[in-house]
CSV table of N, CA and C in Angstrom, one decimal:
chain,number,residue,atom,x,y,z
H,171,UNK,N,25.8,-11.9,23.0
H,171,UNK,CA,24.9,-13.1,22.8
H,171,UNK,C,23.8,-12.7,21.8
H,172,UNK,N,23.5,-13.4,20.7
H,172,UNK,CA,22.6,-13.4,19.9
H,172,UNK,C,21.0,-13.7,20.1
H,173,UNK,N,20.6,-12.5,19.8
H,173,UNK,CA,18.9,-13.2,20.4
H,173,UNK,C,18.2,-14.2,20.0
H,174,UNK,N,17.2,-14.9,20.2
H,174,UNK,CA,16.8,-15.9,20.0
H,174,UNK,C,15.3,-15.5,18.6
H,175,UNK,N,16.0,-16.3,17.7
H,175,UNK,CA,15.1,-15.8,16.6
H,175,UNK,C,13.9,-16.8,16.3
H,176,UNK,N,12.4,-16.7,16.3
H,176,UNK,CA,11.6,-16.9,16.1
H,176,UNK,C,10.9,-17.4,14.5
H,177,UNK,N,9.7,-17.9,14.7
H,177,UNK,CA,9.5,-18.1,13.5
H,177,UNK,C,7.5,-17.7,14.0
H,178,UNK,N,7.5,-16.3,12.6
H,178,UNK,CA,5.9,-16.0,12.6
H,178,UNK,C,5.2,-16.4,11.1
H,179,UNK,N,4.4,-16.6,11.4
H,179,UNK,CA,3.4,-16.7,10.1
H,179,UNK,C,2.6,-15.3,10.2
H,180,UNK,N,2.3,-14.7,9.2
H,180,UNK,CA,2.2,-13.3,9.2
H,180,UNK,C,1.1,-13.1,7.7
H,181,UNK,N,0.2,-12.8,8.4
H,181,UNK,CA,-1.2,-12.6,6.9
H,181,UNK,C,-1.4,-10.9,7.0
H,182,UNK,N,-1.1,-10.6,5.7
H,182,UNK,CA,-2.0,-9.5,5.4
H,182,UNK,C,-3.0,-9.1,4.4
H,183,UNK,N,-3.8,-8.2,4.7
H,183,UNK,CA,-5.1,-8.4,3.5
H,183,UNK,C,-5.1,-6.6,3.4
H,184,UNK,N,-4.9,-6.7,1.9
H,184,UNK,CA,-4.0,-4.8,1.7
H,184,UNK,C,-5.7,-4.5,0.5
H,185,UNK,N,-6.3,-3.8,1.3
H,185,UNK,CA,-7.5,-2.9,0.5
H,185,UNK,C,-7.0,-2.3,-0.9
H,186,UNK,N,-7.4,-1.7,-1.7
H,186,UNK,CA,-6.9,-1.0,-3.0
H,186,UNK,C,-5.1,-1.5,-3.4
H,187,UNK,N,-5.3,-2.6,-3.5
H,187,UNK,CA,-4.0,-3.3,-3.8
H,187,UNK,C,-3.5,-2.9,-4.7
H,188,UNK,N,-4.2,-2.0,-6.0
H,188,UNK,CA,-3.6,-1.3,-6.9
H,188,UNK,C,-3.0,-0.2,-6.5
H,189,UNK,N,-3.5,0.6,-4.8
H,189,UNK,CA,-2.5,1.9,-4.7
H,189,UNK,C,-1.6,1.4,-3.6
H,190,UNK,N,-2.2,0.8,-3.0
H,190,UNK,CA,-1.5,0.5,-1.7
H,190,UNK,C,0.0,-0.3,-2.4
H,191,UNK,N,-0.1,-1.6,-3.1
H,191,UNK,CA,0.8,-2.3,-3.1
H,191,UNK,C,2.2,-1.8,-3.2
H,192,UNK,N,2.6,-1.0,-3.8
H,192,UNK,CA,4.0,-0.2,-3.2
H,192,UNK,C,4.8,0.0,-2.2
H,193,UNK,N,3.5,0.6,-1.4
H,193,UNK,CA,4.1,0.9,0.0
H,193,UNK,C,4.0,-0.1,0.8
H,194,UNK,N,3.5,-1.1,0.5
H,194,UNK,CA,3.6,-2.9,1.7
H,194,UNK,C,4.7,-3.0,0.6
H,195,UNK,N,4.8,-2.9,0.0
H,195,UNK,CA,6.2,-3.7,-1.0
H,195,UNK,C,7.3,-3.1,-0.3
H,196,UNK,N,7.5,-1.7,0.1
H,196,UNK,CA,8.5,-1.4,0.4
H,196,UNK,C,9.1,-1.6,1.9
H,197,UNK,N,7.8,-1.8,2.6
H,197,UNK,CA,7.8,-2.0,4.1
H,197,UNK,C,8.3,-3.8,4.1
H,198,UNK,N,7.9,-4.8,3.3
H,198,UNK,CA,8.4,-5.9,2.7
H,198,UNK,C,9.8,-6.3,2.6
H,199,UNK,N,10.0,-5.5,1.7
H,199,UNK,CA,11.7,-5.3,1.3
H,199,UNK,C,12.7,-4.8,2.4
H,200,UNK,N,12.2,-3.7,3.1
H,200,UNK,CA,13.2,-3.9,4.2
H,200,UNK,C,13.2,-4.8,5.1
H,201,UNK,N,12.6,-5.8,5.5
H,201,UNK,CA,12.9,-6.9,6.2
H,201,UNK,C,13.1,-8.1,5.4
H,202,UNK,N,13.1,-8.0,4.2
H,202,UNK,CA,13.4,-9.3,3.3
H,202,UNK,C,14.4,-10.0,4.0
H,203,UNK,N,15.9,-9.7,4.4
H,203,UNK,CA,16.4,-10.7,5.0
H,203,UNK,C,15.8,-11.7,5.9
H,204,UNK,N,14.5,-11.5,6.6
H,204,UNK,CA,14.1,-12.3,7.6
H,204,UNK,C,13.4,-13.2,7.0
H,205,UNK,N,12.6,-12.7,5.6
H,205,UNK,CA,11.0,-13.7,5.0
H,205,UNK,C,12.3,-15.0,4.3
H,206,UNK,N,11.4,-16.0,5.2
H,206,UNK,CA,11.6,-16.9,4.4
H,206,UNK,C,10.8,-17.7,3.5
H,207,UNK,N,9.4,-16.8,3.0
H,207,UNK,CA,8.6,-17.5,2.1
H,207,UNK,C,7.9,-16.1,2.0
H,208,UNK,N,7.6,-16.3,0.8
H,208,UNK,CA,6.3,-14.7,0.5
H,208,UNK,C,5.0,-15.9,-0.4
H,209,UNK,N,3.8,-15.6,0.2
H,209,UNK,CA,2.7,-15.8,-0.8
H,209,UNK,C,1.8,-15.0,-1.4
H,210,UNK,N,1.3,-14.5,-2.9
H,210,UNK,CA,0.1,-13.6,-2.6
H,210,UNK,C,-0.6,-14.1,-3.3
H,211,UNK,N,-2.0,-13.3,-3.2
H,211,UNK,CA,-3.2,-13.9,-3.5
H,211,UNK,C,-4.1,-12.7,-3.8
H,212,UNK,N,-4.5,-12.2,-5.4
H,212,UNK,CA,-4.9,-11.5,-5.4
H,212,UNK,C,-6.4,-11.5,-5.8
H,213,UNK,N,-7.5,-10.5,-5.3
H,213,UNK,CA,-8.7,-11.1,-5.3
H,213,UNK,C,-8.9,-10.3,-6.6
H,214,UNK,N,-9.3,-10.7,-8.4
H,214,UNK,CA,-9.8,-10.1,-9.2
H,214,UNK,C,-11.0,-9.6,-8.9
H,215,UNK,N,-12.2,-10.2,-8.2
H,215,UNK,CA,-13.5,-9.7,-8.3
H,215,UNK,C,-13.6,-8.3,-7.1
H,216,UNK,N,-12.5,-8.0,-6.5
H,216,UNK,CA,-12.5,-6.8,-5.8
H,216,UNK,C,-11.0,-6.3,-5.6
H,217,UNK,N,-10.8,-5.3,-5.4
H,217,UNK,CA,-9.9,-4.7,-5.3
H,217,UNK,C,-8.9,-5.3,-4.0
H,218,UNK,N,-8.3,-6.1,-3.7
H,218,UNK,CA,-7.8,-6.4,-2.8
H,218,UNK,C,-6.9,-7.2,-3.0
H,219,UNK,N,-6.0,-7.3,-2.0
H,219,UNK,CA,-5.1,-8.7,-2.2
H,219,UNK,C,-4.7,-9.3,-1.0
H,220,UNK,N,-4.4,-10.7,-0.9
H,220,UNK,CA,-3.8,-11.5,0.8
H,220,UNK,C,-2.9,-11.1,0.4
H,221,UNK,N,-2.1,-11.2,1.2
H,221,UNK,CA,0.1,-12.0,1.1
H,221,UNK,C,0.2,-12.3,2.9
H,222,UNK,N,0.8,-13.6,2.4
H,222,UNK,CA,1.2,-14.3,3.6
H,222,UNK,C,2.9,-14.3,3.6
H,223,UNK,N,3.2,-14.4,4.5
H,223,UNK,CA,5.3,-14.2,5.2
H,223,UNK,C,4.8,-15.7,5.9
H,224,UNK,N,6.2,-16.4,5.8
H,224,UNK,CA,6.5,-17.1,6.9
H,224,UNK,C,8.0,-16.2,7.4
H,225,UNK,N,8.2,-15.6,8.1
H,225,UNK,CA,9.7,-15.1,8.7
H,225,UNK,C,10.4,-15.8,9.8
H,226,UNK,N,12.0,-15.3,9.9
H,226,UNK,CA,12.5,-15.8,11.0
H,226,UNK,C,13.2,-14.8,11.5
H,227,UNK,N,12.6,-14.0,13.0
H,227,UNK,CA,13.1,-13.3,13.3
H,227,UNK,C,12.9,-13.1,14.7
H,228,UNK,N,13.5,-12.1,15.5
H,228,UNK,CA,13.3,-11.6,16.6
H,228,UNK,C,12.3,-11.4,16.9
H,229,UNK,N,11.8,-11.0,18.3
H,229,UNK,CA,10.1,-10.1,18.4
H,229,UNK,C,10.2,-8.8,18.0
H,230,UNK,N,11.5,-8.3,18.5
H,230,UNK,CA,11.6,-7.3,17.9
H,230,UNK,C,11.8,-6.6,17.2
H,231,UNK,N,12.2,-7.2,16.2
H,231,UNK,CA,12.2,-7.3,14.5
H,231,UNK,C,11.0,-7.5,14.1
H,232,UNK,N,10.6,-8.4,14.2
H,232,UNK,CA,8.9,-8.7,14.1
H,232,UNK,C,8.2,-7.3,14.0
H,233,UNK,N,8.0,-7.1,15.4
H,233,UNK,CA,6.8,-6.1,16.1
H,233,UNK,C,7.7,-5.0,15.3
H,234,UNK,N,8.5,-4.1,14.9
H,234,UNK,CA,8.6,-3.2,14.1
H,234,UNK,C,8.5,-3.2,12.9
H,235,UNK,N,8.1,-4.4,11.7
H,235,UNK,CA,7.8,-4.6,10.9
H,235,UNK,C,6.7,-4.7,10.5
H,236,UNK,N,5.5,-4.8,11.9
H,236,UNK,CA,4.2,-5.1,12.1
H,236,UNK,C,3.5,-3.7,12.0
H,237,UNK,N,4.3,-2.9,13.0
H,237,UNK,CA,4.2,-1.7,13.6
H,237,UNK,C,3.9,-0.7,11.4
H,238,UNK,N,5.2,-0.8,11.4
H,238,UNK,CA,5.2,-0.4,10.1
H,238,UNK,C,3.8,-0.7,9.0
H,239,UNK,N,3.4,-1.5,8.8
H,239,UNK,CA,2.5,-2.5,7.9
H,239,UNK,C,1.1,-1.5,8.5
H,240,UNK,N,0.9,-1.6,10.1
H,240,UNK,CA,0.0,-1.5,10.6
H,240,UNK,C,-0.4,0.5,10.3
H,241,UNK,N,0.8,0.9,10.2
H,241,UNK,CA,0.4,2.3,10.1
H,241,UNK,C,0.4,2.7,8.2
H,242,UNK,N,0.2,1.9,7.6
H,242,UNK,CA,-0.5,1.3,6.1
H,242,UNK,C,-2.0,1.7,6.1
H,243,UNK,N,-2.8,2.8,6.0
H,243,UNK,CA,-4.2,3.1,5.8
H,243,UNK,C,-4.4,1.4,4.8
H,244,UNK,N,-5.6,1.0,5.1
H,244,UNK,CA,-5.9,-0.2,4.2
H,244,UNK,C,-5.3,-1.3,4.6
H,245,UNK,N,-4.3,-1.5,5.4
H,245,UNK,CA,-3.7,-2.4,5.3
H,245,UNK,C,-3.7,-3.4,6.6
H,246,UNK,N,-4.3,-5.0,6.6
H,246,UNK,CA,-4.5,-5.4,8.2
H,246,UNK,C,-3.7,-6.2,8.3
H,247,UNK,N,-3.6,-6.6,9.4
H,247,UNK,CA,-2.1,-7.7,9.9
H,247,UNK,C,-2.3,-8.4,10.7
H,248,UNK,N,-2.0,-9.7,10.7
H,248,UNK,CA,-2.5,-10.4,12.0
H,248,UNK,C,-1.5,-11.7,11.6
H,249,UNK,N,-1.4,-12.5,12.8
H,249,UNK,CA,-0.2,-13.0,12.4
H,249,UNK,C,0.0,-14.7,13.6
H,250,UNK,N,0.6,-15.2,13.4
H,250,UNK,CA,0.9,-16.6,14.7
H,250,UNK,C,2.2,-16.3,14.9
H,251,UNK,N,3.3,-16.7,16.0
H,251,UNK,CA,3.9,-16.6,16.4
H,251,UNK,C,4.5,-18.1,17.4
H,252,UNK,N,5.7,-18.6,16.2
H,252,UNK,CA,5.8,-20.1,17.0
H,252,UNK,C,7.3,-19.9,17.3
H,253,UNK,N,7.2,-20.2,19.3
H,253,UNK,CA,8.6,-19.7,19.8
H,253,UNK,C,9.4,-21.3,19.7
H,254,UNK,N,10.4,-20.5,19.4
H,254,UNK,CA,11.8,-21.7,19.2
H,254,UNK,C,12.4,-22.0,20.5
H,255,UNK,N,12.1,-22.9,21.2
H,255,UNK,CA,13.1,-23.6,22.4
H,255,UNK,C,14.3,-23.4,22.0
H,256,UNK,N,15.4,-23.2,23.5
H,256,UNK,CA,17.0,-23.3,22.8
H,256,UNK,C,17.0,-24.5,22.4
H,257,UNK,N,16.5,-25.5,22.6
H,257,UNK,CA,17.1,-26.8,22.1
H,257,UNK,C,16.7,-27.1,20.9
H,258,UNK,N,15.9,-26.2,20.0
H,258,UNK,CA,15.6,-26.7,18.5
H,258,UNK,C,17.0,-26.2,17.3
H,259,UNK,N,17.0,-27.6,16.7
H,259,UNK,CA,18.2,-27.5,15.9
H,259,UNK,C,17.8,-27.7,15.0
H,260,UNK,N,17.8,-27.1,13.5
H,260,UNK,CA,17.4,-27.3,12.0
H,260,UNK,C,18.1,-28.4,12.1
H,261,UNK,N,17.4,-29.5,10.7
H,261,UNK,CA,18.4,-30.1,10.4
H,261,UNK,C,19.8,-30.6,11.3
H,262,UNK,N,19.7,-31.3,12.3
H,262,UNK,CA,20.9,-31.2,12.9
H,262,UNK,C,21.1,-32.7,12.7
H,263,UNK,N,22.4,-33.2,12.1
H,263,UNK,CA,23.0,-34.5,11.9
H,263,UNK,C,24.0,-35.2,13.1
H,264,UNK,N,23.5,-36.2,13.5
H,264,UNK,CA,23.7,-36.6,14.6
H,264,UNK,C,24.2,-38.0,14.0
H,265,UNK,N,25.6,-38.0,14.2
H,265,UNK,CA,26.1,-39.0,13.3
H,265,UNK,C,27.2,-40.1,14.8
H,266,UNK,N,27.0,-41.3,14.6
H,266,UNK,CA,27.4,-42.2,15.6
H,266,UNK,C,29.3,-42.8,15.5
């Protein structure tokens, strides 16, 4: 049986975006299959940057990609977590 996959909204705000950004890029990339949106937002008047994920994934897929991010000197994480009922169906066509 397949776990039941979630959907997080996921903010991070990466200090020294010029050194850091690598290493969230790479912690990024390995969960790419899950992000279903990346945004960033970089602050020119200080060294920093946002990036927001919307993902779909497990918790615990999630929580080890958090876990990851979180052990990022510089780097903070905070995030919403909207749980999927079994009865939610994307797009589901219900034809008579």
């Amino acid at each position: 049986m397949q776990k039941e996959k979630d959907i997080f909204v996921v903010g991070l705000m990466v200090d020294e975006r010029g050194t850091k950004a690598p290493d969230v890029q790479q912690v990024i990339t390995r969960y790419g299959s899950h992000i279903l949106c990346r945004n960033g937002i970089p602050s020119p008047s200080r060294d920093r940057g946002i990036i927001t994920l919307t993902m779909e994934a497990t918790e615990e897929e999630y929580r080890k990609m958090e876990q990851e991010l979180k052990e990022l000197h510089g780097v903070t994480v905070d995030s919403i977590h909207f749980r999927q009922p079994e009865s939610f169906q994307v797009c589901q066509n219900n034809q008579a």
